[in-house]
mmCIF file of C-alpha atoms in Angstrom:
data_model
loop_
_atom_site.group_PDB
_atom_site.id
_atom_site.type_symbol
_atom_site.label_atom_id
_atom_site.label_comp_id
_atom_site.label_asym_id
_atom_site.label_seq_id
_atom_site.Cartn_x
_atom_site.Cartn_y
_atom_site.Cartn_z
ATOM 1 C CA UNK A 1 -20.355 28.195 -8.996
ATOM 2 C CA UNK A 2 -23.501 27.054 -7.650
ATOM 3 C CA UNK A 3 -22.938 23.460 -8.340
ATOM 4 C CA UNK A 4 -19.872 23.387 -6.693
ATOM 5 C CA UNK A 5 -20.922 25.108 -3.387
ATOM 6 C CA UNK A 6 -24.140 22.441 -3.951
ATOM 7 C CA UNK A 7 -21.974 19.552 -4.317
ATOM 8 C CA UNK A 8 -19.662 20.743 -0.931
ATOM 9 C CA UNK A 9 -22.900 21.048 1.130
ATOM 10 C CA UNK A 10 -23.905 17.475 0.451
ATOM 11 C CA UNK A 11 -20.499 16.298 1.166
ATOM 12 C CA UNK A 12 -20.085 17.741 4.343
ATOM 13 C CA UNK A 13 -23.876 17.028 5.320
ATOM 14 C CA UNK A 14 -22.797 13.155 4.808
ATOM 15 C CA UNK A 15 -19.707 13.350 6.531
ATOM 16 C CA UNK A 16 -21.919 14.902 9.247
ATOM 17 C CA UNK A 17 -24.431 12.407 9.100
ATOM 18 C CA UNK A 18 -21.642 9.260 8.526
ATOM 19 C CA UNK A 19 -19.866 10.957 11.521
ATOM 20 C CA UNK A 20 -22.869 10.708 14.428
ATOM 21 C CA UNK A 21 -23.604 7.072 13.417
ATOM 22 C CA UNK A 22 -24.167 4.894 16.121
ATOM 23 C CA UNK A 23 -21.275 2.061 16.282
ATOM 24 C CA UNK A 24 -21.696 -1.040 18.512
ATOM 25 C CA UNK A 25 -19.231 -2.857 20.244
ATOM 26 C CA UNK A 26 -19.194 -6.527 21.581
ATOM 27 C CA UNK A 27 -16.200 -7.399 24.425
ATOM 28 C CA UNK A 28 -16.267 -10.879 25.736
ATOM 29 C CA UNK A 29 -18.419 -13.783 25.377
ATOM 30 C CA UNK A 30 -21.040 -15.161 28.058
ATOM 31 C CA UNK A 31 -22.518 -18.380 27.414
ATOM 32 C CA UNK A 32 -25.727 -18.923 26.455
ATOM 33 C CA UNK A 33 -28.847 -20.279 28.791
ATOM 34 C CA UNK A 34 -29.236 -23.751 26.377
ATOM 35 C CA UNK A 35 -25.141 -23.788 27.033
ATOM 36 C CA UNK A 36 -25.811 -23.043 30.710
ATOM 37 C CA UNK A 37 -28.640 -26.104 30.936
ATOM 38 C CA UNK A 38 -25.731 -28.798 30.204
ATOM 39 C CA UNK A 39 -24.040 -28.303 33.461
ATOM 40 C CA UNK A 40 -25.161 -30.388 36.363
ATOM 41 C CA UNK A 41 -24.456 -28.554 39.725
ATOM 42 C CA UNK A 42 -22.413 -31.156 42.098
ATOM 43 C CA UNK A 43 -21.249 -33.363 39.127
ATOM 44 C CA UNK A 44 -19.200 -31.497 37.106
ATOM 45 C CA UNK A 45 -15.876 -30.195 37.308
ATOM 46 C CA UNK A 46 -14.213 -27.343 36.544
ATOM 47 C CA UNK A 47 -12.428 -29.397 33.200
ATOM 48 C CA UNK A 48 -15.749 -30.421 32.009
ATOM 49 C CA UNK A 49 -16.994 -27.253 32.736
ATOM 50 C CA UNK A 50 -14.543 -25.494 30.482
ATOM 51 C CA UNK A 51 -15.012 -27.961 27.912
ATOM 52 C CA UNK A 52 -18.873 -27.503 28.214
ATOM 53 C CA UNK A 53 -18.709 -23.085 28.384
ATOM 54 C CA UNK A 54 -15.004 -22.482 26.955
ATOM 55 C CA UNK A 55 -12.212 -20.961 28.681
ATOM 56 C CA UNK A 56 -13.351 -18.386 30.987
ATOM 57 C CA UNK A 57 -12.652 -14.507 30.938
ATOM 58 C CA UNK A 58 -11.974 -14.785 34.605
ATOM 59 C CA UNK A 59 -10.534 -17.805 37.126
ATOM 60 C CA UNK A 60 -10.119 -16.449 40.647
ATOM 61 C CA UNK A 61 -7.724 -18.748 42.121
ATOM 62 C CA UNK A 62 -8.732 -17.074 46.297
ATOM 63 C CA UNK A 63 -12.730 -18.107 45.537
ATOM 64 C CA UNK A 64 -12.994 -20.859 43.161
ATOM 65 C CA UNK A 65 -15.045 -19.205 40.446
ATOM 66 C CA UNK A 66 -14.902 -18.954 36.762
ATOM 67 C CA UNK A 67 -16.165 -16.222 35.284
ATOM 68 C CA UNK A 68 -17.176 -15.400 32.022
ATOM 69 C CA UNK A 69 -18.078 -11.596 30.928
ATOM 70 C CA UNK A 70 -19.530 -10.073 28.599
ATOM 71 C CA UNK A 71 -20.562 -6.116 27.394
ATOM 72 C CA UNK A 72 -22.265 -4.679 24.618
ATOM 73 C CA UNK A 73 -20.754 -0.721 24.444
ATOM 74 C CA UNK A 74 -22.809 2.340 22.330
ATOM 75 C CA UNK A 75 -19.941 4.471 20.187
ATOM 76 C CA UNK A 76 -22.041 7.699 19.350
ATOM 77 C CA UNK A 77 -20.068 10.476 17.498
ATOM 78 C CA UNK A 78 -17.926 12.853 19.649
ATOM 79 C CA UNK A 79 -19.953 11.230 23.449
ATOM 80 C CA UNK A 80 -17.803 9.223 25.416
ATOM 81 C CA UNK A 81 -19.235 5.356 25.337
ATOM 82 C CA UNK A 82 -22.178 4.546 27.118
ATOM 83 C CA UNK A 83 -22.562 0.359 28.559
ATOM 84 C CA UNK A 84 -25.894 -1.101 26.650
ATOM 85 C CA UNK A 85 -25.302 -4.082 28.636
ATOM 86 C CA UNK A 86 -23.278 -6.559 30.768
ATOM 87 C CA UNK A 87 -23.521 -9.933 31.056
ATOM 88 C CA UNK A 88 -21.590 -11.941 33.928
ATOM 89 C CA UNK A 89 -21.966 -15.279 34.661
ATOM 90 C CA UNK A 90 -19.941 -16.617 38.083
ATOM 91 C CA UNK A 91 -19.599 -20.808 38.475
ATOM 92 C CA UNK A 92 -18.479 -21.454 42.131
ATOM 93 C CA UNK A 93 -15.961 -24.501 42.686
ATOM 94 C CA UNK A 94 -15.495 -25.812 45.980
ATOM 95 C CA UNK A 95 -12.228 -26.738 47.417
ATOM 96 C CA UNK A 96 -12.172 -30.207 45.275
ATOM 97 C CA UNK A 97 -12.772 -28.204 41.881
ATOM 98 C CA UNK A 98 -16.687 -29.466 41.160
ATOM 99 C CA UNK A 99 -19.528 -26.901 40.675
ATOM 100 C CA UNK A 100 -21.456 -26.190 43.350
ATOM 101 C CA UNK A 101 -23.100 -22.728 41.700
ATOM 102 C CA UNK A 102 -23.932 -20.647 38.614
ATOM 103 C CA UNK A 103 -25.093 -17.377 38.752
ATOM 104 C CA UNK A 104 -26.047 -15.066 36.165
ATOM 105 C CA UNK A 105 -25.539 -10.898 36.727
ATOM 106 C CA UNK A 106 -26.545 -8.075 34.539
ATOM 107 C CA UNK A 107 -25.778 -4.371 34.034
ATOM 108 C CA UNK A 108 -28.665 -3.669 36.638
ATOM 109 C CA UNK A 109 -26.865 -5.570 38.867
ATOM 110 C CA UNK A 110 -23.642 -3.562 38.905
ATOM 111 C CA UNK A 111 -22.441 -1.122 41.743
ATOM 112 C CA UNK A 112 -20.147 2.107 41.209
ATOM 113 C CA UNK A 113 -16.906 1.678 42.751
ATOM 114 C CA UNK A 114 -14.944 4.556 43.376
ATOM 115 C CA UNK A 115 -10.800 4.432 43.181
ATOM 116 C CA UNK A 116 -8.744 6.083 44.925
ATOM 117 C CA UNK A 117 -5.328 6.892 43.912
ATOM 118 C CA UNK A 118 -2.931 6.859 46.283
ATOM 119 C CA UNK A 119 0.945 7.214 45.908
ATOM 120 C CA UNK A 120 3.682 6.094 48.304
ATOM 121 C CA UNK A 121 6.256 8.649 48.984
ATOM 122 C CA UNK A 122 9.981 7.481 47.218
ATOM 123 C CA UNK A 123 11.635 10.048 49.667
ATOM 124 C CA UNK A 124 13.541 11.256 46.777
ATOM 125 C CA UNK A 125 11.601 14.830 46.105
ATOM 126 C CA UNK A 126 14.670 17.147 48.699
ATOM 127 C CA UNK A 127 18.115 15.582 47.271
ATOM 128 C CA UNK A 128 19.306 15.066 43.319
ATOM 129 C CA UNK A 129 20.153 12.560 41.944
ATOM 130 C CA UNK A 130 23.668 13.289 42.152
ATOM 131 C CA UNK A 131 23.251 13.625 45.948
ATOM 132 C CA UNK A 132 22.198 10.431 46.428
ATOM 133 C CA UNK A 133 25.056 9.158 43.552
ATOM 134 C CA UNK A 134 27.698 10.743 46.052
ATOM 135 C CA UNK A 135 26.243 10.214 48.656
ATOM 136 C CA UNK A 136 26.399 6.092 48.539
ATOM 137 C CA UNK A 137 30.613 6.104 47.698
ATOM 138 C CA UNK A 138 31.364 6.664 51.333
ATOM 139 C CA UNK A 139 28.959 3.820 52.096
ATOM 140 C CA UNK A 140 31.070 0.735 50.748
ATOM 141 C CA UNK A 141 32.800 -1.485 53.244
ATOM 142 C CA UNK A 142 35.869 -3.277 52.471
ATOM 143 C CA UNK A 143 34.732 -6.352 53.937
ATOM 144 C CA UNK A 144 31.595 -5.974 51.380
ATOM 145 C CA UNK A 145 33.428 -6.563 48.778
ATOM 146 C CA UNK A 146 36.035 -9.223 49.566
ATOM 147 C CA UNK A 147 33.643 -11.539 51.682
ATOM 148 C CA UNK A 148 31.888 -14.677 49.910
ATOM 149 C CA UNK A 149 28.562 -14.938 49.279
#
């Protein structure tokens, strides 16, 4: 009897102690500063640029930037996931697609933005649906139907 309640307390002690291991995650890829070195500000383009650093995470057609992002994320147990650290790096374009800037950003960097969630009235929420189903028959016009598009 005692060997069996023995050999259930180590198994759920391991569990326990398998269970509240920390687990890493890696999202994304950020190039590296050697990587970073090869590009020559006012000479290259945003094709050699790829070619150089790889397809971006990011391309914001408005701005002319590439950007590539990257985030290292603690998994702890039962805790919700905690940011270690983020890595952006922006290239600027200018209108004629050749790099005019590279700047690197890091989880210090970052700002909280708060969202808002905001949701249009449909106009729906008084009449059914089978209001509004009998309520379109009277609607139809003869001349709706027979004139040509």
């Amino acid at each position: 009897m005692l060997n069996k309640t023995t050999t259930t307390l180590v198994g759920f002690c391991l569990i326990a102690a398998i269970s509240c291991t920390p687990v890493f995650r890696n999202h994304g890829y950020t190039p590296s500063d050697a990587q970073l070195a090869n590009l020559v500000v006012g000479v290259d383009t945003r094709t050699t640029t790829e070619e150089t650093l790889g397809v971006p995470t990011i391309i914001d057609t408005q701005t002319g930037r590439l950007y590539y992002i990257s985030s290292r994320w603690l998994h702890y147990g039962m805790n919700p996931p905690k940011p270690i650290s983020r890595n952006i790096v922006s290239v600027a374009l200018d209108s004629s697609e050749v790099v005019t800037n590279v700047s690197r950003y890091g989880l210090e960097d970052s700002e909280i933005v708060a969202l808002t969630r905001r949701v249009t009235d449909g106009g729906t929420e008084e009449i059914t649906f089978l209001q509004q189903l009998l309520g379109n028959i009277g609607r139809i016009d003869a001349s709706d139907l027979l004139s040509e598009p």
